[in-house]
PDB file of C-alpha atoms and ligand atoms in Angstrom:
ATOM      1  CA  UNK H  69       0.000   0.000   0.000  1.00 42.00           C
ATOM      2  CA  UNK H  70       2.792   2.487   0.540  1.00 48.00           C
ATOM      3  CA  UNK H  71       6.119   2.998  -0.910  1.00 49.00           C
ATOM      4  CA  UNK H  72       7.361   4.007   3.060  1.00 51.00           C
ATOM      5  CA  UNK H  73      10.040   1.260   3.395  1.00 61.00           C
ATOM      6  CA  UNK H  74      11.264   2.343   0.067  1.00 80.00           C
ATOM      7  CA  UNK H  75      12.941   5.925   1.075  1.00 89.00           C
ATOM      8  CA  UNK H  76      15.708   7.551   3.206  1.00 92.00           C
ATOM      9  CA  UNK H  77      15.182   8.718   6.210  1.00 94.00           C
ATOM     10  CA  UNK H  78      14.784  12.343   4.866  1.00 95.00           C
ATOM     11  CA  UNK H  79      11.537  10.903   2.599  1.00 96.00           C
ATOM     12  CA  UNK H  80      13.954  11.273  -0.980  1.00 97.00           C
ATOM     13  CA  UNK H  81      13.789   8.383  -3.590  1.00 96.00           C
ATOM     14  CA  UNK H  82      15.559   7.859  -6.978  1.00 96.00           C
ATOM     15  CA  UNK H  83      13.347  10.071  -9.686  1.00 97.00           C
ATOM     16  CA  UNK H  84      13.393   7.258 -12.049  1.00 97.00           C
ATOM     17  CA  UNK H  85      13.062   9.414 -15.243  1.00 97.00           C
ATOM     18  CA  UNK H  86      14.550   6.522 -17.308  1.00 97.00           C
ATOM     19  CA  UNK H  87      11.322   4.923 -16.292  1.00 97.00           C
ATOM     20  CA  UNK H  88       8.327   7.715 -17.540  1.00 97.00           C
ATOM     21  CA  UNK H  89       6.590   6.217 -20.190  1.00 97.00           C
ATOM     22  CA  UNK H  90       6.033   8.327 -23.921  1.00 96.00           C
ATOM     23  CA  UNK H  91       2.234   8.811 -22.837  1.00 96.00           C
ATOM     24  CA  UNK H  92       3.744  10.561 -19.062  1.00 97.00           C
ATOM     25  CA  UNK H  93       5.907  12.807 -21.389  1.00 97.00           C
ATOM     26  CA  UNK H  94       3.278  14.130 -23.448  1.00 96.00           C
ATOM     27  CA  UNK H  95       0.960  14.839 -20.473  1.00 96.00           C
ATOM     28  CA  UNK H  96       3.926  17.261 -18.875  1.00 96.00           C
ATOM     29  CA  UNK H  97       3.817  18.508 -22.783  1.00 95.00           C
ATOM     30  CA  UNK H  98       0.191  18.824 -23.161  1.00 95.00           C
ATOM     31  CA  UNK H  99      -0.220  20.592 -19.753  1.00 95.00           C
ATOM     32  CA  UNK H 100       3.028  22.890 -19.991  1.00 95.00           C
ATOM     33  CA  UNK H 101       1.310  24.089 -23.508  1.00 95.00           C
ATOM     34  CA  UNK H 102      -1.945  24.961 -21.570  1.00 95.00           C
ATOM     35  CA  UNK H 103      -0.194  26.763 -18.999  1.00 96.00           C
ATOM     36  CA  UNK H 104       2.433  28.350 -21.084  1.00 95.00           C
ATOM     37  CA  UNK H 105      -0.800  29.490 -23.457  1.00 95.00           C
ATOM     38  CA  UNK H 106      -2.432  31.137 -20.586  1.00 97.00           C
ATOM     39  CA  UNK H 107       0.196  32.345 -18.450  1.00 98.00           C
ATOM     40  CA  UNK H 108       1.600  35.672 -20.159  1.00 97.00           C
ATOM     41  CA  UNK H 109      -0.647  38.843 -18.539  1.00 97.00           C
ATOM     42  CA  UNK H 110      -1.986  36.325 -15.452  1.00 98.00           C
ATOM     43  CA  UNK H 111       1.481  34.903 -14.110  1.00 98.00           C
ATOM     44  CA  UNK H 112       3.751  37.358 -12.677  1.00 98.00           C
ATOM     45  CA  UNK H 113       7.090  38.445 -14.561  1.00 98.00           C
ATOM     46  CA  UNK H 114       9.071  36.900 -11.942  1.00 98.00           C
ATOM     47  CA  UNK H 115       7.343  33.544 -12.433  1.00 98.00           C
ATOM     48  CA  UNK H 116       7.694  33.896 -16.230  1.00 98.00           C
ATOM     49  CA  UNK H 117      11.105  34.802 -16.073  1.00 98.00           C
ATOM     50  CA  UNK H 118      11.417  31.498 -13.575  1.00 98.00           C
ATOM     51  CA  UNK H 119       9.471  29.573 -16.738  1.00 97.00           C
ATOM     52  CA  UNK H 120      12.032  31.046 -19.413  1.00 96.00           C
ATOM     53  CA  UNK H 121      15.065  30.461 -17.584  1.00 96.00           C
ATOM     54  CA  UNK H 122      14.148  26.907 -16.596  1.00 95.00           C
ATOM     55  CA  UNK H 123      13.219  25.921 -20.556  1.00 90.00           C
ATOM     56  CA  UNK H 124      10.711  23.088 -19.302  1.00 87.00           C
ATOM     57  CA  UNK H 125       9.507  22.463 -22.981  1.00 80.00           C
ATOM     58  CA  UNK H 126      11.391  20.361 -25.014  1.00 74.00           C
ATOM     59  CA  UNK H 127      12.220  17.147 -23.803  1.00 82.00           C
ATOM     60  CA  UNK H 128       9.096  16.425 -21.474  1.00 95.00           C
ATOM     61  CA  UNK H 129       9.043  16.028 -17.498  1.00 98.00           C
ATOM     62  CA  UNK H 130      12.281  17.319 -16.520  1.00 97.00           C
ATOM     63  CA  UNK H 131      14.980  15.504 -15.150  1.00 97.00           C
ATOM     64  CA  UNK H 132      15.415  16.884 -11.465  1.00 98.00           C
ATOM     65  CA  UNK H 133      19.445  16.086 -11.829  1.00 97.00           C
ATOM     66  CA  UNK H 134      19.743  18.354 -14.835  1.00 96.00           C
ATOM     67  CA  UNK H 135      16.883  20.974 -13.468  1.00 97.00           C
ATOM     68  CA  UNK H 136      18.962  21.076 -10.123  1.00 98.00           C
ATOM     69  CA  UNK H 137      21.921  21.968 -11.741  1.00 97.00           C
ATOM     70  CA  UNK H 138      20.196  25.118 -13.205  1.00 97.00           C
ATOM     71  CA  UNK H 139      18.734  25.734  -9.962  1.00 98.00           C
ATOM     72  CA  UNK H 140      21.447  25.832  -7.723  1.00 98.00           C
ATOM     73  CA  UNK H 141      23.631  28.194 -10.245  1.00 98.00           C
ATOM     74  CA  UNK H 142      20.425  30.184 -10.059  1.00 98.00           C
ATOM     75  CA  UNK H 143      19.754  30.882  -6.718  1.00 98.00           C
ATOM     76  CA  UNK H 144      21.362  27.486  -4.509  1.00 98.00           C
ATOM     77  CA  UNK H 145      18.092  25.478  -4.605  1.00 98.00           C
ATOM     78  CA  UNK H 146      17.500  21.760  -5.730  1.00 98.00           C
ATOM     79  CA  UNK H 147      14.748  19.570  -6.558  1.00 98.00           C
ATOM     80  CA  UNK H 148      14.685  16.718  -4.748  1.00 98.00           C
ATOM     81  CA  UNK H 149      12.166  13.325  -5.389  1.00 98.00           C
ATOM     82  CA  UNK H 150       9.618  12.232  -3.087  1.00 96.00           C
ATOM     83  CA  UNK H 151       6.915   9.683  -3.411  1.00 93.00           C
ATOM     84  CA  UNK H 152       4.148  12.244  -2.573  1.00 89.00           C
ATOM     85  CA  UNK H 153       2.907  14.370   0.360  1.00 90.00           C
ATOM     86  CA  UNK H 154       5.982  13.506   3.334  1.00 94.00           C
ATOM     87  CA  UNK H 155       5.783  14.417   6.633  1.00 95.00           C
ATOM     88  CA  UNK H 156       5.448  18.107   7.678  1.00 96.00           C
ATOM     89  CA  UNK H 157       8.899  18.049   9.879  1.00 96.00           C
ATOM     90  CA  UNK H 158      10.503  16.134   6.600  1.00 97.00           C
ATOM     91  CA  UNK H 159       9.005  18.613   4.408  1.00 97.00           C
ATOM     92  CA  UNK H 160      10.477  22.189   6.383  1.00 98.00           C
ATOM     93  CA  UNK H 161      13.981  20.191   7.039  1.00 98.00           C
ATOM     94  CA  UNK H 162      14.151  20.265   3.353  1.00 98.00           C
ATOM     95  CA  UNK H 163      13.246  23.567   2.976  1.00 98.00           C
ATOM     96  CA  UNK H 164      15.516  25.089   5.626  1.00 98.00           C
ATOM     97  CA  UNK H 165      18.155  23.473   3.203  1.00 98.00           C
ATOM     98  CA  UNK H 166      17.049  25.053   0.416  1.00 98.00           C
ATOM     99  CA  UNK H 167      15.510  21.722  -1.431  1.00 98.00           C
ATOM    100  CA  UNK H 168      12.579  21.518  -2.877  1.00 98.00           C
ATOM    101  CA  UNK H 169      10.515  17.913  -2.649  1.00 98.00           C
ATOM    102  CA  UNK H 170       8.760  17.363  -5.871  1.00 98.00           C
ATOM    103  CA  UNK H 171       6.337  14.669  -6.685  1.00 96.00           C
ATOM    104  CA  UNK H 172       8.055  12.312  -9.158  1.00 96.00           C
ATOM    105  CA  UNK H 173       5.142  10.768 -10.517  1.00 96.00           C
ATOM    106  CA  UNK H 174       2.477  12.544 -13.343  1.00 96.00           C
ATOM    107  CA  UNK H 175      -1.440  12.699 -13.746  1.00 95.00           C
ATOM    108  CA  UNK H 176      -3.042  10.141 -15.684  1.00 93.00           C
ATOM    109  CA  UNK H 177      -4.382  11.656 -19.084  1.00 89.00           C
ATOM    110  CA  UNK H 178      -7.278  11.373 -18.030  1.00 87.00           C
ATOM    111  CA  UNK H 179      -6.953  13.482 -14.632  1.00 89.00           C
ATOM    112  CA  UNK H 180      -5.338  16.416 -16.338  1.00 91.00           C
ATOM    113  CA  UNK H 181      -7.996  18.828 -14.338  1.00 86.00           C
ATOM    114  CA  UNK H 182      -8.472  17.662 -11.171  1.00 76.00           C
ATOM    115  CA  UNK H 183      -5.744  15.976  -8.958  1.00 77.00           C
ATOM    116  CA  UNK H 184      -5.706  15.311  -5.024  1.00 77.00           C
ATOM    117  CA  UNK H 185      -2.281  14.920  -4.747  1.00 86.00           C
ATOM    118  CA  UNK H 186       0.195  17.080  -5.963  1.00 92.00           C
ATOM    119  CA  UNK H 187       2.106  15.646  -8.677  1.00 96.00           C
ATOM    120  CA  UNK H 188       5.501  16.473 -10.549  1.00 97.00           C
ATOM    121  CA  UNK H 189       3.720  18.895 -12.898  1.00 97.00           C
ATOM    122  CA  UNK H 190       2.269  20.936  -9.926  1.00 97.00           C
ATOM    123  CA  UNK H 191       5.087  20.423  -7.889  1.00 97.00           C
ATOM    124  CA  UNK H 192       7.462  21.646 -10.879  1.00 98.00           C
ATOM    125  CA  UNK H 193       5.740  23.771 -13.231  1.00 97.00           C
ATOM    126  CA  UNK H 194       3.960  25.348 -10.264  1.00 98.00           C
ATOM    127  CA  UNK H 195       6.140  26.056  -7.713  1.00 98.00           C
ATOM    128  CA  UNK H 196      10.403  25.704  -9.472  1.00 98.00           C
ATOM    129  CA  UNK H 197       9.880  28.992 -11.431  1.00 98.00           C
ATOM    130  CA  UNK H 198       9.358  31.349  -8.124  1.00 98.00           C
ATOM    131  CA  UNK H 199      12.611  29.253  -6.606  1.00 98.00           C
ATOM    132  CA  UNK H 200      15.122  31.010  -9.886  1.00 98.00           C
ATOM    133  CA  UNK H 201      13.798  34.239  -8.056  1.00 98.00           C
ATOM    134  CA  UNK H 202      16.344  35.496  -5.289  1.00 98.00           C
ATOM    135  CA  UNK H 203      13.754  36.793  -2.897  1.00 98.00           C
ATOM    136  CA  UNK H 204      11.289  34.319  -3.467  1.00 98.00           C
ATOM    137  CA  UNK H 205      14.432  31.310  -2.700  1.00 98.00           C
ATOM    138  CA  UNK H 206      14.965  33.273   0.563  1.00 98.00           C
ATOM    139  CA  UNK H 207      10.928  33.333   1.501  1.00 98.00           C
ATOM    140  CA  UNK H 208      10.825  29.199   1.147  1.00 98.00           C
ATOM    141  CA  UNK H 209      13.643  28.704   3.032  1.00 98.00           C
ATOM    142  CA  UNK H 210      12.586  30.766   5.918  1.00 98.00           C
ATOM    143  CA  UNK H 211       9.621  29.531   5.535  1.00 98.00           C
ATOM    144  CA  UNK H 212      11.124  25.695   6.179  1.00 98.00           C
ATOM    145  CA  UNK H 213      12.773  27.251   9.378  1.00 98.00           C
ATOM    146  CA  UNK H 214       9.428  29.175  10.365  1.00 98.00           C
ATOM    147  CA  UNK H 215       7.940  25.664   9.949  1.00 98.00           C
ATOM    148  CA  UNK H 216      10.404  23.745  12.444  1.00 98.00           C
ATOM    149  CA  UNK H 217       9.723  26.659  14.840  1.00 98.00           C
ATOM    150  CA  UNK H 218       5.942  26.606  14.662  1.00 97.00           C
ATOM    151  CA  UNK H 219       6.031  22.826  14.656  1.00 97.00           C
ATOM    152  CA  UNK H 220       7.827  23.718  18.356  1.00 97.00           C
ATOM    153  CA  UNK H 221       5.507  25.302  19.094  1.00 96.00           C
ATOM    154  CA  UNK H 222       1.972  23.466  18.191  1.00 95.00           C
ATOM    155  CA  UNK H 223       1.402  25.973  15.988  1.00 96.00           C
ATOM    156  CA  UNK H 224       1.385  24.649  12.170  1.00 96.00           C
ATOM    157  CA  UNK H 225      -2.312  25.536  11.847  1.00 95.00           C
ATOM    158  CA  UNK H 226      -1.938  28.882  11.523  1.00 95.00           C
ATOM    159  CA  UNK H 227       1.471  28.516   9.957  1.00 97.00           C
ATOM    160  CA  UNK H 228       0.292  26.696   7.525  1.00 97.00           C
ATOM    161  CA  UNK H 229      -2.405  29.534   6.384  1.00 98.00           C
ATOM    162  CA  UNK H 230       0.562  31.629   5.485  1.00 98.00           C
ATOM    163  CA  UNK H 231       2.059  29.036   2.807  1.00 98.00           C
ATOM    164  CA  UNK H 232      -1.787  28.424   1.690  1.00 98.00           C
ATOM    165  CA  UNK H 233      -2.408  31.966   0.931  1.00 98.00           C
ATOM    166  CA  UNK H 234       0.867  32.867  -0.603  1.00 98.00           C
ATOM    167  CA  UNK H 235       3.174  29.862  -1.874  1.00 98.00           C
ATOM    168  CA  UNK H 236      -0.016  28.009  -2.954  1.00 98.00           C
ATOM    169  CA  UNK H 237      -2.655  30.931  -3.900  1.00 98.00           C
ATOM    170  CA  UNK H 238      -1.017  34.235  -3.784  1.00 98.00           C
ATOM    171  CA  UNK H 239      -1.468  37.157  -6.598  1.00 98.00           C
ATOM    172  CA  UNK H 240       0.745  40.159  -6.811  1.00 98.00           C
ATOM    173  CA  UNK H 241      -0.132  43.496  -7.451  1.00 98.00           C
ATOM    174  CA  UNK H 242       1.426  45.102 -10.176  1.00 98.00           C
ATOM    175  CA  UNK H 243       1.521  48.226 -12.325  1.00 97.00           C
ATOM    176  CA  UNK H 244      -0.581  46.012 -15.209  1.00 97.00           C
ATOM    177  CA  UNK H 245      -2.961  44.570 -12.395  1.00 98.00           C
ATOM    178  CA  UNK H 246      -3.098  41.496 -10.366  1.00 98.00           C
ATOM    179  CA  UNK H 247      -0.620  38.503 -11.430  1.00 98.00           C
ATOM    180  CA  UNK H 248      -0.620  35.463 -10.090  1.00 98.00           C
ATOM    181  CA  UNK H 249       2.169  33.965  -8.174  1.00 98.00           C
ATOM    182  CA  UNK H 250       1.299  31.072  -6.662  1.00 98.00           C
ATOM    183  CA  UNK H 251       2.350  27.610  -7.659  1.00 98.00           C
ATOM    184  CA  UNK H 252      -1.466  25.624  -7.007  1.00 97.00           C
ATOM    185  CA  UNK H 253      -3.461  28.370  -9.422  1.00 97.00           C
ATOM    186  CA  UNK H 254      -0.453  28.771 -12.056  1.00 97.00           C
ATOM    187  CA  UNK H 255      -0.538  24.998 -12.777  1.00 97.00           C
ATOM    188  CA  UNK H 256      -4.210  25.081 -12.859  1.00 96.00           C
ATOM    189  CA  UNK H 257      -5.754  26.243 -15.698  1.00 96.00           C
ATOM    190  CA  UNK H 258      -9.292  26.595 -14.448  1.00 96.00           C
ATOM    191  CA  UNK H 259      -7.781  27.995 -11.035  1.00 96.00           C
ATOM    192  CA  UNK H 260      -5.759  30.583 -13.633  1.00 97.00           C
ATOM    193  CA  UNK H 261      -8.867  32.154 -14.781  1.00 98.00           C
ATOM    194  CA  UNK H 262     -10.837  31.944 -11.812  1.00 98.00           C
ATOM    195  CA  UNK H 263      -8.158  33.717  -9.546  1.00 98.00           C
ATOM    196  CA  UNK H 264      -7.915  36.507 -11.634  1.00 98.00           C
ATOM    197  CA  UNK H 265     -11.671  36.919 -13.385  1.00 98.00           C
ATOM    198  CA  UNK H 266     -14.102  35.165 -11.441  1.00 98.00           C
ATOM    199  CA  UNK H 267     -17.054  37.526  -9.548  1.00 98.00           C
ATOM    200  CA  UNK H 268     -17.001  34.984  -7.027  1.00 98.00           C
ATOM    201  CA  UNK H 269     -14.056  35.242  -4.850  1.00 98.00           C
ATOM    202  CA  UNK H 270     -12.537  37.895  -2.390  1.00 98.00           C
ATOM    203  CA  UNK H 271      -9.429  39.576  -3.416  1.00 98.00           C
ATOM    204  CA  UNK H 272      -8.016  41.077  -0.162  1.00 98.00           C
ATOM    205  CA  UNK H 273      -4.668  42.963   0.676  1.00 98.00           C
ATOM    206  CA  UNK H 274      -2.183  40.989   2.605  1.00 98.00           C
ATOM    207  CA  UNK H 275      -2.233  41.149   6.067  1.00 98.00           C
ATOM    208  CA  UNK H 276       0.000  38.711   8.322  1.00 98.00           C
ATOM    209  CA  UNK H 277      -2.241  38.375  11.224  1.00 97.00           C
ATOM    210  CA  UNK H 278      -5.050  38.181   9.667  1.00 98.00           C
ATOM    211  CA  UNK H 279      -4.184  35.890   7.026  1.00 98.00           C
ATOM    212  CA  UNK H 280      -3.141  33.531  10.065  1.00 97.00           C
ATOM    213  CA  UNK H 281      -6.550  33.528  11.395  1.00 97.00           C
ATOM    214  CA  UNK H 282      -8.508  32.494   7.757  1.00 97.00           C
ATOM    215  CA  UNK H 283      -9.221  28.752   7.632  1.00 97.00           C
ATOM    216  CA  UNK H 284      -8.901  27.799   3.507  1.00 96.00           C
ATOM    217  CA  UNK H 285     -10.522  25.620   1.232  1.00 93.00           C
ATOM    218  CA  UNK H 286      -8.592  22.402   0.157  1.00 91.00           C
ATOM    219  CA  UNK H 287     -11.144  20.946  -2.325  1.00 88.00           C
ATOM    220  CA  UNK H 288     -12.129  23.432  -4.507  1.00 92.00           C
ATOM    221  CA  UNK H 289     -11.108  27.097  -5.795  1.00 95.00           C
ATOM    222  CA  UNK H 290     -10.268  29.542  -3.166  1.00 97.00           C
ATOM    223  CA  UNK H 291     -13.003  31.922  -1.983  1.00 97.00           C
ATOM    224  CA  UNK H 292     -10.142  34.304  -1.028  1.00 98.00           C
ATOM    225  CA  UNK H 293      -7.085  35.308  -2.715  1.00 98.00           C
ATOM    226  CA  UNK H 294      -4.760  37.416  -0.626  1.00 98.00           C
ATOM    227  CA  UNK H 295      -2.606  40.467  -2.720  1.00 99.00           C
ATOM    228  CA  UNK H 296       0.992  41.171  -1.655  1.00 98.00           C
ATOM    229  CA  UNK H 297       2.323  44.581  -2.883  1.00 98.00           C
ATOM    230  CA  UNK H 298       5.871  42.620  -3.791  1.00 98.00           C
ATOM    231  CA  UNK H 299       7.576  39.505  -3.204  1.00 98.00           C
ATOM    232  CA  UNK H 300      10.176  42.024  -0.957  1.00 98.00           C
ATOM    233  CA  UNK H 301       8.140  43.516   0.792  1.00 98.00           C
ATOM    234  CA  UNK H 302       6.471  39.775   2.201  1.00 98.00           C
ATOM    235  CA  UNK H 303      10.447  38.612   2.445  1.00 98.00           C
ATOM    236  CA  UNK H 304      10.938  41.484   5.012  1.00 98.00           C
ATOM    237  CA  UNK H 305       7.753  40.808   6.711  1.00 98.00           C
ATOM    238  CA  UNK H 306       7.814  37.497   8.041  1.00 98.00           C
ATOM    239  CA  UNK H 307      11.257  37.261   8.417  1.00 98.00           C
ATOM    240  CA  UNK H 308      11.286  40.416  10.590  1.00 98.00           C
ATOM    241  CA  UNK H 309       8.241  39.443  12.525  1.00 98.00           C
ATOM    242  CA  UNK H 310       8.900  37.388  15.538  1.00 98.00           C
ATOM    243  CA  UNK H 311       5.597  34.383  15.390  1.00 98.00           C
ATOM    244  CA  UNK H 312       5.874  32.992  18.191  1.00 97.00           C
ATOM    245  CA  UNK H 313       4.093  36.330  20.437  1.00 97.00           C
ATOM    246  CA  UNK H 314       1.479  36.112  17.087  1.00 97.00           C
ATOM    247  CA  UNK H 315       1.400  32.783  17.982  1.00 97.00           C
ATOM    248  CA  UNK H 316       0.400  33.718  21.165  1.00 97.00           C
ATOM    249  CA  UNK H 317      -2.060  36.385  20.443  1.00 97.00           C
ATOM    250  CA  UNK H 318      -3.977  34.220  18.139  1.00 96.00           C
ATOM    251  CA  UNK H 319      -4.714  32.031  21.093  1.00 94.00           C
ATOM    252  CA  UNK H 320      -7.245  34.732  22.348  1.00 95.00           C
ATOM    253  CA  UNK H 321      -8.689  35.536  18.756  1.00 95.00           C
ATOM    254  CA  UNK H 322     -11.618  33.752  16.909  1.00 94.00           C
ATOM    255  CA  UNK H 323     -11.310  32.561  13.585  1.00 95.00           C
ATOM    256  CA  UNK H 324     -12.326  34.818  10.959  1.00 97.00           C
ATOM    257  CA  UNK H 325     -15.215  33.056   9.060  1.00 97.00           C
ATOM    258  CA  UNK H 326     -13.701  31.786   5.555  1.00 96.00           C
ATOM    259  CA  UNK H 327     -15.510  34.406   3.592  1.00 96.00           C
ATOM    260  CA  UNK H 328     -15.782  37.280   6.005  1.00 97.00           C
ATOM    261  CA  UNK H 329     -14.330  40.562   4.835  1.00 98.00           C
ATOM    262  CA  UNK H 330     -13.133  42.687   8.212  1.00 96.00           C
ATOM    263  CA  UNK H 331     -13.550  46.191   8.770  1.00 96.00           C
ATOM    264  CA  UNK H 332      -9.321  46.837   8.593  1.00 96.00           C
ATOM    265  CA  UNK H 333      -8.987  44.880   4.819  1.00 98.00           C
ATOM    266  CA  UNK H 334      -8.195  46.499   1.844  1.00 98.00           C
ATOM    267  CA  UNK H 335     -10.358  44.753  -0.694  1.00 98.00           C
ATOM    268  CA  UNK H 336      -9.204  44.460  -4.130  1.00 98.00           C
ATOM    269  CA  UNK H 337     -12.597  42.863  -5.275  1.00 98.00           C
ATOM    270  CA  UNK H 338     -15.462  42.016  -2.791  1.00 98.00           C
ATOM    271  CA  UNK H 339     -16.757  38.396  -4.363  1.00 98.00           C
ATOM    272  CA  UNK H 340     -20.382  37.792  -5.151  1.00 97.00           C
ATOM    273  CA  UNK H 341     -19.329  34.240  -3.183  1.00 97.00           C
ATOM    274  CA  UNK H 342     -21.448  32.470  -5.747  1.00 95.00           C
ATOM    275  CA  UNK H 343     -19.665  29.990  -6.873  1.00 95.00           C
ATOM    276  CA  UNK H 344     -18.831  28.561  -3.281  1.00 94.00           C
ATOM    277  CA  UNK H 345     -22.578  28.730  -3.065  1.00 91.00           C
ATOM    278  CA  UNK H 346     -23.384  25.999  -5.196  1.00 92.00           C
ATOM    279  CA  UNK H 347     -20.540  23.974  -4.478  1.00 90.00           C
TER     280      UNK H 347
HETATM  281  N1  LIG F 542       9.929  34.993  11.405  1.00 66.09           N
HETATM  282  C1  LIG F 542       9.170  33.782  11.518  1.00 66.09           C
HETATM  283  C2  LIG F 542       9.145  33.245  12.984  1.00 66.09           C
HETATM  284  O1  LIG F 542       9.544  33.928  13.879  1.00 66.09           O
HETATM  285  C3  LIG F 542       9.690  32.698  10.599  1.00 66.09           C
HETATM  286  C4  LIG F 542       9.092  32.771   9.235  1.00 66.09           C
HETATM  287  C5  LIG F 542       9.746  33.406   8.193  1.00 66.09           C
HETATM  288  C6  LIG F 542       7.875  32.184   8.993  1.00 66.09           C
HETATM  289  C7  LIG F 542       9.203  33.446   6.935  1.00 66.09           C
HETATM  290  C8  LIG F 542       7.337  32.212   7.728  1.00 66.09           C
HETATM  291  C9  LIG F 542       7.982  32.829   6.697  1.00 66.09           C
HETATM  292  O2  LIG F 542       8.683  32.163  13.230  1.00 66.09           O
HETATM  293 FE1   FE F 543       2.193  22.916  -3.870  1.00 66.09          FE
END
């Protein structure tokens, strides 16, 4: 049933990409083409730039061997090969080390929509781009150390908000509009246009504390996106912010209701909420 007495003690296995079959390949192709059709005016520069430097087209699901080398010249990160979800302790050890654990197997064709698990084309298309930025590689690792902390300290729950609503979901604001950053709606394509032009969801301004306190959807599209003002600015933020006193102020706080918009947001676009509605 599970591949657990398989792996090293830090959760890595072999990749295996002598082993994807022609039909795997062309899924990675047929979804990179969907995403790479899309992307330009919804992804942010910095994740296009990621795309372009990374050159993910031509020869199918990349090799994580030959994509680490890039990586680390790039900014000292490496893609490492997991069977799948790994333990949350596991999963920030790698980060604090700058690695990032990928998902080595694909979609069927038949899945290429909906997927519980994250797989190598979410894990890679989706999140390696952001990791040739500078400031972005310096947000995941301190994010991996944030995570050992918070683990510490019982507090994942709320930690784990903060990846939700900015590695996984997060738009930027920009000059030209919102872009999208995050790795789950940029390897989405319905999540792409949703995020962006869907009535439906909120579109709020980025606030630490309060982003710690909103519970999130794991099933379905988001019915909040959060909006960061630059991938600096949220580098400066939560490194310079001690948690663990958040931590503790939380304690005394209610949740804010998954939808609610509070009286301190800045709201970007207030959502109709329909879609969440009828589903
Ligand atoms: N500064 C945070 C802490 O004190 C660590 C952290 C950094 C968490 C970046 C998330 C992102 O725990
Ligand atoms: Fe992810």
């Amino acid at each position: 049933m599970s591949a657990s007495l398989d792996h090293a003690p830090d959760w890595t296995i072999p990749q295996g990409w002598e082993h994807y079959t022609a039909t795997e390949h062309r899924t990675w192709t047929t979804l990179y083409e969907r995403q790479a059709a899309l992307l330009p005016q919804r992804a942010c520069n910095e994740f296009l730039a990621g795309l372009t430097a990374l050159d993910f087209y031509s020869g199918g699901i990349p090799d994580f061997r030959r994509l680490s080398e890039k990586l680390m010249r790039l900014t000292g990160w490496q893609v490492v090969a997991v069977p799948g979800l790994v333990p949350e302790e596991i999963f920030f050890e790698h980060l604090a080390n700058r690695r990032f654990p990928a998902g080595n197997f694909i979609r069927r064709a038949g899945q290429l929509d909906y997927l519980e698990e994250p797989d190598v084309f979410h894990d890679v298309f989706g999140h390696v781009p952001m990791l040739t930025n500078p400031v972005f590689a310096d947000y995941m690792q301190a994010y991996g150390q944030g995570g050992l902390r918070a683990e510490k300290l019982g507090r994942l729950p709320n930690l784990a908000r903060l990846y939700w609503y900015t590695v996984e979901f997060g738009l930027l604001n920009t000059e030209q509009g919102l872009r999208i950053y995050g790795a789950g709606i940029v390897s989405s394509r319905t999540e792409t246009i949703f995020a962006l032009e869907d009535l439906s969801p909120n579109r709020l301004g980025f606030n630490l504390k309060r982003v710690l306190r909103t519970p999130y959807r794991i099933d379905d599209f988001q019915q909040n996106y959060f909006v960061i003002e630059s991938l600096q600015s949220l580098l400066d933020e939560t490194v310079s912010t001690d948690f663990a006193p958040l931590y503790a102020e939380l304690e005394s706080l209610p949740e804010i209701a998954i939808a609610a918009i509070e009286p301190g947001d800045r709201v970007f676009t207030r959502g109709t909420q329909h879609y969440a509605a009828t589903h």
